[in-house]
Coordinates of C-alpha atoms and ligand atoms in Angstrom, one line a residue:
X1 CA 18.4 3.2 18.9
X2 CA 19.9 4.9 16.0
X3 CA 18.9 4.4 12.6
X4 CA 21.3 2.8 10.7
X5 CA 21.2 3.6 6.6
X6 CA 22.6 -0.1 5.6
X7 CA 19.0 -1.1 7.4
X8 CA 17.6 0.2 4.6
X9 CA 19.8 1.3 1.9
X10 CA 22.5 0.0 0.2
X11 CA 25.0 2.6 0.9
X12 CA 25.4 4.0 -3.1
X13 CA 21.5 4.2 -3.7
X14 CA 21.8 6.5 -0.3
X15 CA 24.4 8.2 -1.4
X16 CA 22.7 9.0 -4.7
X17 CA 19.3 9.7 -3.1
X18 CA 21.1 12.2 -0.5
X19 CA 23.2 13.8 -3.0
X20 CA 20.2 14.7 -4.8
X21 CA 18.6 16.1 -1.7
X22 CA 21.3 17.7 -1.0
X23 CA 20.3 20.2 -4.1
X24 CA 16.7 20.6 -3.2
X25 CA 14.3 22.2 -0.3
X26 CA 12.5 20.6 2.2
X27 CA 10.1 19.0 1.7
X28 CA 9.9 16.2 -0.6
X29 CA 9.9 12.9 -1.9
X30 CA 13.0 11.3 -3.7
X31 CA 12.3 7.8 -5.2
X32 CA 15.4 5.6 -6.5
X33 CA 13.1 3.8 -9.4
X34 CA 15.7 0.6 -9.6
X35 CA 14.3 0.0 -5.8
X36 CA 11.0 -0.5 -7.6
X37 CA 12.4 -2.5 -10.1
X38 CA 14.2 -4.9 -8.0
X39 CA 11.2 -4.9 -5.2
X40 CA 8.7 -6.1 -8.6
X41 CA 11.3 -8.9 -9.5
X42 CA 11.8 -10.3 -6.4
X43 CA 7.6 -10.2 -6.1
X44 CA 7.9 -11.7 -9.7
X45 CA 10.3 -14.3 -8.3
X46 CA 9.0 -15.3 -5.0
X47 CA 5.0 -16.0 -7.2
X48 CA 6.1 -17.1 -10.7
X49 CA 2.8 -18.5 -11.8
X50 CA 1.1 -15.0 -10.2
X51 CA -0.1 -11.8 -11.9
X52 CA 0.9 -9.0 -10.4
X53 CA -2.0 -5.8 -10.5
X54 CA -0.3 -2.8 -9.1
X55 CA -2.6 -1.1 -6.4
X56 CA -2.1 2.5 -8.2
X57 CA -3.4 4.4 -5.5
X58 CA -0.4 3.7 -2.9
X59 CA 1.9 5.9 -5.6
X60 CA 0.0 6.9 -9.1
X61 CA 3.1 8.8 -10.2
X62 CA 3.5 8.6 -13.7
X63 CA 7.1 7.2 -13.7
X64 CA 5.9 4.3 -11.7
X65 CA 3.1 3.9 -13.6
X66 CA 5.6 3.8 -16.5
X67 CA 8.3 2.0 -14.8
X68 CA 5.3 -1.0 -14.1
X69 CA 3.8 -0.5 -17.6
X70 CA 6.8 -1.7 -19.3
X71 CA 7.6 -4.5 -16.4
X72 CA 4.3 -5.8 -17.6
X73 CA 2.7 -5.2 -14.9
X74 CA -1.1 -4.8 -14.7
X75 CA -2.9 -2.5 -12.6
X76 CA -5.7 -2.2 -9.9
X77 CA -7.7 1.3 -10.5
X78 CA -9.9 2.5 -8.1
X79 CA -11.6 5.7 -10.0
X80 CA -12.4 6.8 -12.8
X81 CA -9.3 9.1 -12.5
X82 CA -6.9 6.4 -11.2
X83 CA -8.0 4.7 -14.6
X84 CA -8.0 7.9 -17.2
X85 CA -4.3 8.0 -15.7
X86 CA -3.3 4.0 -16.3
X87 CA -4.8 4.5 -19.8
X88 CA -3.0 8.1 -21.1
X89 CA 0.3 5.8 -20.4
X90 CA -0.8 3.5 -23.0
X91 CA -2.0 0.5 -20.8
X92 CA -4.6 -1.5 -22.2
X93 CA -7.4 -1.9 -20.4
X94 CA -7.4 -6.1 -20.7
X95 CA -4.4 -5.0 -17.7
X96 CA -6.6 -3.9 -15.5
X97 CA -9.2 -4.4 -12.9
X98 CA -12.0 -2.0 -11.3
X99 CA -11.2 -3.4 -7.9
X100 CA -13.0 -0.8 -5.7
X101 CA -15.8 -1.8 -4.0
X102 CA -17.3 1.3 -3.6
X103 CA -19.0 2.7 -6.7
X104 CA -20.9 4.6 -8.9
X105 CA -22.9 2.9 -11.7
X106 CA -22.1 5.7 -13.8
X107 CA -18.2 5.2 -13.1
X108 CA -18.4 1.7 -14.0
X109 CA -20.1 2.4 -17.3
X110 CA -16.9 4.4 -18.0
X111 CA -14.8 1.6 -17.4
X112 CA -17.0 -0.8 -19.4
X113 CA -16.7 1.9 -22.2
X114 CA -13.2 2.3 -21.7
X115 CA -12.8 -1.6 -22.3
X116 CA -12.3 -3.2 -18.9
X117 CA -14.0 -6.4 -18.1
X118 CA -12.8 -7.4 -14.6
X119 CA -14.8 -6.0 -11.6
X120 CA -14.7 -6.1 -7.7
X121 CA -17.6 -6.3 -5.4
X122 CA -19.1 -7.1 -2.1
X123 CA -22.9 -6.1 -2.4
X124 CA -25.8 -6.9 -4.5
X125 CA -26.0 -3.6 -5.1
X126 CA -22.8 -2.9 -6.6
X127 CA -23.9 -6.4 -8.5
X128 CA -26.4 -5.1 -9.7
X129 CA -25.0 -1.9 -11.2
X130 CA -21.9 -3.9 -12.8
X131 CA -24.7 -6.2 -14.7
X132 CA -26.5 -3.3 -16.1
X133 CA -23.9 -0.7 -16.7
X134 CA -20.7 -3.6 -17.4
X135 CA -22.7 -6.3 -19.1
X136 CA -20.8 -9.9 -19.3
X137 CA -17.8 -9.2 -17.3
X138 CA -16.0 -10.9 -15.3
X139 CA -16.7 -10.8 -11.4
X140 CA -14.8 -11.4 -8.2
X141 CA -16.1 -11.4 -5.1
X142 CA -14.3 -9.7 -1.9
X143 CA -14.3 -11.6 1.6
X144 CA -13.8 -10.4 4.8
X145 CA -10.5 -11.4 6.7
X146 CA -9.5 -11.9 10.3
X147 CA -6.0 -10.3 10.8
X148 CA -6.6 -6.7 11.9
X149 CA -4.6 -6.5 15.0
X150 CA -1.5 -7.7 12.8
X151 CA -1.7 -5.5 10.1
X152 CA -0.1 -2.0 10.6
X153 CA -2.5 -0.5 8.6
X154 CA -5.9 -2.4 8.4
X155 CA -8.2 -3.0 5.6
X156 CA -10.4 -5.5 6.0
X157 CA -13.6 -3.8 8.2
X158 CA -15.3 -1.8 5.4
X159 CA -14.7 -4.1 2.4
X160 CA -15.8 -7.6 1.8
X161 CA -18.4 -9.8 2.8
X162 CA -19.0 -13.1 4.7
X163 CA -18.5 -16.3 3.5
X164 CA -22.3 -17.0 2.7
X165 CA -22.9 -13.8 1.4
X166 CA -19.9 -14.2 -1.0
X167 CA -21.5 -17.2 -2.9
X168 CA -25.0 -15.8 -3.1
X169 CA -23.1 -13.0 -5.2
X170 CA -21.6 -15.5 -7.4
X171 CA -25.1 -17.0 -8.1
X172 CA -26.4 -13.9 -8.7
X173 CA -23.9 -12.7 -10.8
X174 CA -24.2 -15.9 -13.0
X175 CA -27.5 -14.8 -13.0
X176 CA -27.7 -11.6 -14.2
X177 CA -25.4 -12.6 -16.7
X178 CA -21.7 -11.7 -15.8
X179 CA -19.0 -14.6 -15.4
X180 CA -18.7 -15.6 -11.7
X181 CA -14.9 -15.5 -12.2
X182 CA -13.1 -15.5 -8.3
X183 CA -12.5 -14.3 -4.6
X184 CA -10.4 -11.8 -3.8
X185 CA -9.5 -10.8 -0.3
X186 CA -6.8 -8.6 1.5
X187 CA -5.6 -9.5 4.4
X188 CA -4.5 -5.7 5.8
X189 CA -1.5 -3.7 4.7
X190 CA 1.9 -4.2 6.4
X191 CA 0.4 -7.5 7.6
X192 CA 3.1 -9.1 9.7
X193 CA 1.3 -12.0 10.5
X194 CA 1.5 -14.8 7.6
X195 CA -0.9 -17.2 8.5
X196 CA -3.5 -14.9 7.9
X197 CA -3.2 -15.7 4.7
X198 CA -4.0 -19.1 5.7
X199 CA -6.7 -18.7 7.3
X200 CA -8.1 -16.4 4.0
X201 CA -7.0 -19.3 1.8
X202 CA -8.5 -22.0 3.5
X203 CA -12.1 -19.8 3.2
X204 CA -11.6 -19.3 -0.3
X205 CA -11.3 -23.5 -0.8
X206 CA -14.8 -24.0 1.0
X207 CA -16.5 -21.2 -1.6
X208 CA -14.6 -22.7 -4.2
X209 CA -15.8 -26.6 -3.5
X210 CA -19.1 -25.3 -2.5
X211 CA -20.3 -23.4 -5.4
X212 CA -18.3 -26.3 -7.7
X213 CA -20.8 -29.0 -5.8
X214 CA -23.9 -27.1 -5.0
X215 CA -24.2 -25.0 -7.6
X216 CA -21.9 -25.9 -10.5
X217 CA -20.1 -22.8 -10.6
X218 CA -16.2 -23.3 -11.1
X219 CA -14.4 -20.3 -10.3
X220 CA -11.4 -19.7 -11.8
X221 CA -9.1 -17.0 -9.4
X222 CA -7.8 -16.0 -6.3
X223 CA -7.0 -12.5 -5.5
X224 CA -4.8 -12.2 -2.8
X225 CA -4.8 -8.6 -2.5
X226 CA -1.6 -6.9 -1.2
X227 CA -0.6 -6.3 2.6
X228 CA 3.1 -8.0 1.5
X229 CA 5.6 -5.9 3.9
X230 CA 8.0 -2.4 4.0
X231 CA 10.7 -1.8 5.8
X232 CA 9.9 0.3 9.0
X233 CA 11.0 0.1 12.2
X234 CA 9.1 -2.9 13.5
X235 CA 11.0 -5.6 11.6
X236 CA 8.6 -8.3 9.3
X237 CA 9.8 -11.6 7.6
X238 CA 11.4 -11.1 4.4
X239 CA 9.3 -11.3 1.2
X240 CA 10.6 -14.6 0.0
X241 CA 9.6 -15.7 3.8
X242 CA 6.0 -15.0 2.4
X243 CA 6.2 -16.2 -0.9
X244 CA 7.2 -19.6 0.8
X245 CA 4.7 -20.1 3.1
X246 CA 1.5 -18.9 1.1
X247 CA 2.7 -20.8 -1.9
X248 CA 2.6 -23.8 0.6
X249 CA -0.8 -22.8 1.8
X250 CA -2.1 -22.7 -1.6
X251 CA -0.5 -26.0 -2.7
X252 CA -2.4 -27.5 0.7
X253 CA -5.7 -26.4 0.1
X254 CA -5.4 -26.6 -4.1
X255 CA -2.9 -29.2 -5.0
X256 CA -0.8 -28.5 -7.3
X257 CA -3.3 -27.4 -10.1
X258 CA -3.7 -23.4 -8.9
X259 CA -6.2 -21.4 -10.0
X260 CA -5.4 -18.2 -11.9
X261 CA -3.6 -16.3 -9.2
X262 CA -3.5 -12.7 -8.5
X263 CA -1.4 -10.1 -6.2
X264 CA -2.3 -6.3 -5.9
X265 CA 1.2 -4.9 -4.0
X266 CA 1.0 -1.2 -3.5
X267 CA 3.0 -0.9 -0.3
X268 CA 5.6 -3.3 -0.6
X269 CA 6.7 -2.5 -4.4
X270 CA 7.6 1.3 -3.9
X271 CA 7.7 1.8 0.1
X272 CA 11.3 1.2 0.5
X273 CA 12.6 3.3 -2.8
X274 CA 11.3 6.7 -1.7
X275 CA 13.3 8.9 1.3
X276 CA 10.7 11.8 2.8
X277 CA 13.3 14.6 3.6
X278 CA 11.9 17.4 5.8
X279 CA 13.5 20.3 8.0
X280 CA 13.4 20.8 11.8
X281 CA 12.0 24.1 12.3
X282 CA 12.1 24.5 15.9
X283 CA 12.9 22.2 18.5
X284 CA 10.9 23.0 21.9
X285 CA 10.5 22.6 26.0
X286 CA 7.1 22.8 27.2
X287 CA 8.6 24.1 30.3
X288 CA 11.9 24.6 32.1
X289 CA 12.9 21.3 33.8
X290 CA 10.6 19.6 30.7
X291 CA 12.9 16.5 29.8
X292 CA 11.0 15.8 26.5
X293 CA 12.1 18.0 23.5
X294 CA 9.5 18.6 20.7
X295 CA 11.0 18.5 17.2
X296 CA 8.7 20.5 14.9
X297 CA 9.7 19.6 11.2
X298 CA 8.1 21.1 7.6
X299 CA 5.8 18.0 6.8
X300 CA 3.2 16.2 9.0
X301 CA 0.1 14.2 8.8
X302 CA -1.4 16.4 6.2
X303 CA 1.8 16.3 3.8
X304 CA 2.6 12.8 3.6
X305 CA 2.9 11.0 7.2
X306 CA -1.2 10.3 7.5
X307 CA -0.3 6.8 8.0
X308 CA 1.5 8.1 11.3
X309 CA -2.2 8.5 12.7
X310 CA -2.7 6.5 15.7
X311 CA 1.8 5.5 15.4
X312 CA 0.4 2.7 13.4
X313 CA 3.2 3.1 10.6
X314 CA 6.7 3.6 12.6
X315 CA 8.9 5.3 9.7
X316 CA 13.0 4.9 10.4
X317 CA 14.0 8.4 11.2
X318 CA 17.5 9.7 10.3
X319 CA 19.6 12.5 10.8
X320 CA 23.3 13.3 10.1
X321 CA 23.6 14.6 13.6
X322 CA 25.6 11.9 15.8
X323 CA 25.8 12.2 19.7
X324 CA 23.6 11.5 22.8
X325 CA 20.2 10.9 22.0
X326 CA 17.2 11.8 24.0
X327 CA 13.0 11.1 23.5
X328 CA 11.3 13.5 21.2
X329 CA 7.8 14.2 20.3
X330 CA 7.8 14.7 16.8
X331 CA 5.4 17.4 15.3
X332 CA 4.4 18.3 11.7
X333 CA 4.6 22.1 10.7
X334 CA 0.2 23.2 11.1
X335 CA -2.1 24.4 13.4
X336 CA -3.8 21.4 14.2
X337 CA -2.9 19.7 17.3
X338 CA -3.8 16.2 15.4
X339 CA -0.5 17.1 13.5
X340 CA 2.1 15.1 16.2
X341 CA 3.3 12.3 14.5
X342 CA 5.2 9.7 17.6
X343 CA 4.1 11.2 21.2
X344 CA 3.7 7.5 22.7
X345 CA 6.3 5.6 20.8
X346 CA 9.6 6.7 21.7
X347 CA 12.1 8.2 19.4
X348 CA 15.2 9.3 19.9
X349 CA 17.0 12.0 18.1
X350 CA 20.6 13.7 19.2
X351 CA 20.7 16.0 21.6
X352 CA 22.5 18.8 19.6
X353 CA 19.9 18.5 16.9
X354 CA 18.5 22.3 16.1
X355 CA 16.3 24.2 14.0
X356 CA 17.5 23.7 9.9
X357 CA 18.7 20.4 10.4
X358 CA 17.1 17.6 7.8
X359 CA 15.6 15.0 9.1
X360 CA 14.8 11.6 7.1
X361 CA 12.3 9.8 6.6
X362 CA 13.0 6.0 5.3
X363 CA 10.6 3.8 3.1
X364 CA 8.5 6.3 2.4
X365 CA 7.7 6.1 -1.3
X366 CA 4.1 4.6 -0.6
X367 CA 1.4 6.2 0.6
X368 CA 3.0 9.8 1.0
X369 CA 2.0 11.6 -2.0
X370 CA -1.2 10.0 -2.6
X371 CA -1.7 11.4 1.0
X372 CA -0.5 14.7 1.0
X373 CA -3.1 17.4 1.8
X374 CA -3.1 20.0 -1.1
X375 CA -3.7 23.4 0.9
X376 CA -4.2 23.0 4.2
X377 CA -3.0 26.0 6.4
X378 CA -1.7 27.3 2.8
X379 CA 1.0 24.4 2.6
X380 CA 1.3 22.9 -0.8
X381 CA 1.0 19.1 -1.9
X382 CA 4.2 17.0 -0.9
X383 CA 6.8 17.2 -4.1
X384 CA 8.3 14.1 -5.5
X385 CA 11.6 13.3 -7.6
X386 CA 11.8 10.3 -9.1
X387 CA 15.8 9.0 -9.7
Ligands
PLP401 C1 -4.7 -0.6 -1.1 C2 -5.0 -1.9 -1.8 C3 -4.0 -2.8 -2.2 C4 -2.6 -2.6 -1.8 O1 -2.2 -3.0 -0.6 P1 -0.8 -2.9 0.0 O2 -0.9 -3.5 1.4 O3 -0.3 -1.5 0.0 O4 0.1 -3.8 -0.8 C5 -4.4 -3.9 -2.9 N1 -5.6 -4.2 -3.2 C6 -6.6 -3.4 -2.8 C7 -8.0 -3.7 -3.2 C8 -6.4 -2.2 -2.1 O5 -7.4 -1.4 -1.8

């Protein structure tokens, strides 16, 4: 099936976007920054009573980091050099939350110093280092989630902790000192499956009544991470679809007095404003009667399509080239054979297509950059414009 641009675009951001393009070499970003508004007021919309943390790390541009800054957004930094970034655009630092899991006690002394006072964890360990090096703060706890097989692009295996584990934190943290503050979870990124949530929910209730009851701890937040859902080619609800049904899973398990709640989007706030343009540098048979064409193109896995590893993210491809369409393997530019993008998923490009012809990528203004390799086989780090 062809790509269609009105899937994606309205017609005059595309026509903007392309006549941009139109004045620049392959390859690159362009990101249309009203997108990114609109995506954050419709988040804004769908969760009124929610705080909205921007997960830096899926674009830490500094226009978007700018552009969110003056929404009022806050943010979700997960180094040291996430956070120096966040701060040099005058954020300050009550906005933000240390929401890595993985760290160095070092590191969080220089957020402590730096002023933040909101920290993620799933280990005693990491407990332990927040208490000493981040005295008083405010913890959450991370649990694990089911949902892998419905998210596109899975999160949940190497962060959080079960249930059990998750309130002998919260003890402990009370313990040593800091303010047992919430749970957060994440439920997988480009989760198309909303009852996940649910389920996530419904295990954030028992900590919540358990520690109230058995120890009385009253925590006051729920962090509901991000996973909220891009436009690619396998179709998802729409956003206010979400909105609806997790607010009515949180109004089942909490009544209608919510605790502070909090969403991290990285994904669904800047995916669909950024257009990956790249350049087909050779198309290819592997032998005579070979029906399959290979379409090499100047970016790959290592200069902004990573999340093409395994197919798992199944970007809209365009091109301006019309006619019969046959399969395609689609290649990046190295010499790595890891560097095929869709071999097993089938896409179709025109017949006619040939060597200099763009090729588009769609919704690709998350996760590309960040991504991009910076010298590998001597090709530089993925560009981005920001409209
Ligand atoms: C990556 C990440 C996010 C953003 O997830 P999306 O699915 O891109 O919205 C949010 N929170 C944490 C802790 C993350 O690591």
């Amino acid at each position: 099936m062809p790509i269609k641009v009105e899937d994606y675009y309205p017609r005059e951001t595309f026509n903007k976007m392309k006549a941009f393009a139109d004045q620049h070499e392959t390859p690159f970003v362009v990101i249309d920054t009203a997108i990114i508004k609109q995506a954050y007021d419709d988040l804004r919309a769908g969760f009124e009573f929610a705080k909205v943390y921007y997960a830096v790390k899926a674009n830490p541009a500094i226009e978007i980091i700018e552009l969110l800054r003056d929404k009022g957004s806050n943010f979700d930094i997960a180094s040291i050099y996430e956070l120096d970034k966040v701060l040099s655009a005058g954020v300050s630092p009550d906005r933000m939350s240390y929401g890595n899991t993985i760290k160095k006690a070092r590191d969080v002394r220089y957020f402590y110093e730096k002023g933040v006072r909101l920290f993620a964890t799933d280990s005693e360990a990491d407990l332990r280092n927040i208490a000493k090096a981040a005295p008083g703060s405010k913890i959450y706890v991370r649990i694990l989630t089911e949902g892998s097989t419905s998210a596109d692009w899975p999160l949940s295996r190497k962060f959080g902790c079960q249930t059990d584990m998750a309130m002998d934190l919260l003890i402990l943290a009370k313990q040593l000192g800091l303010v047992p503050y919430g749970i957060s979870f994440h439920v997988g990124s480009q989760q198309r499956d909303i009852d996940v949530w649910d389920a996530a929910i419904a295990k954030v209730k028992v900590i919540f009544e358990r520690l109230k009851e058995e120890d009385g701890i009253v925590l006051q937040m729920i962090n509901m991470g991000g996973g909220f859902p891009a436009n690619y080619i396998t179709r998802t609800n729409s956003l206010e679809t979400y909105a609806e049904e997790i607010i009515r899973f949180l109004k089942d398990d909490f009544g209608d007095e919510l605790p502070e709640i909090i969403l991290e989007p990285g994904r669904s706030l800047i995916a669909n404003a950024g257009i990956l343009v790249s350049e087909v540098v050779l198309v290819a048979r592997k032998s005579r009667t070979a029906v399959e064409r290979w379409v090499y193109t100047d970016v790959g896995k290592f200069s902004g399509l990573i999340e093409t590893m395994d197919e798992a993210i199944k970007f809209p491809v365009w091109t301006e080239k019309k006619g019969e369409m046959e399969e395609v393997v689609i290649a990046g530019p190295t010499c790595d054979s890891a560097d095929i993008m869709y071999e097993h998923y089938k896409y179709g490009l025109p017949l006619n297509l040939a060597s200099g012809d763009r090729l588009y990528w769609f919704s690709t203004g998350a996760y590309t950059t960040s991504y991009s390799a910076v010298e590998f086989n001597g090709f530089p780090p993925l560009k981005s414009f920001y409209l």
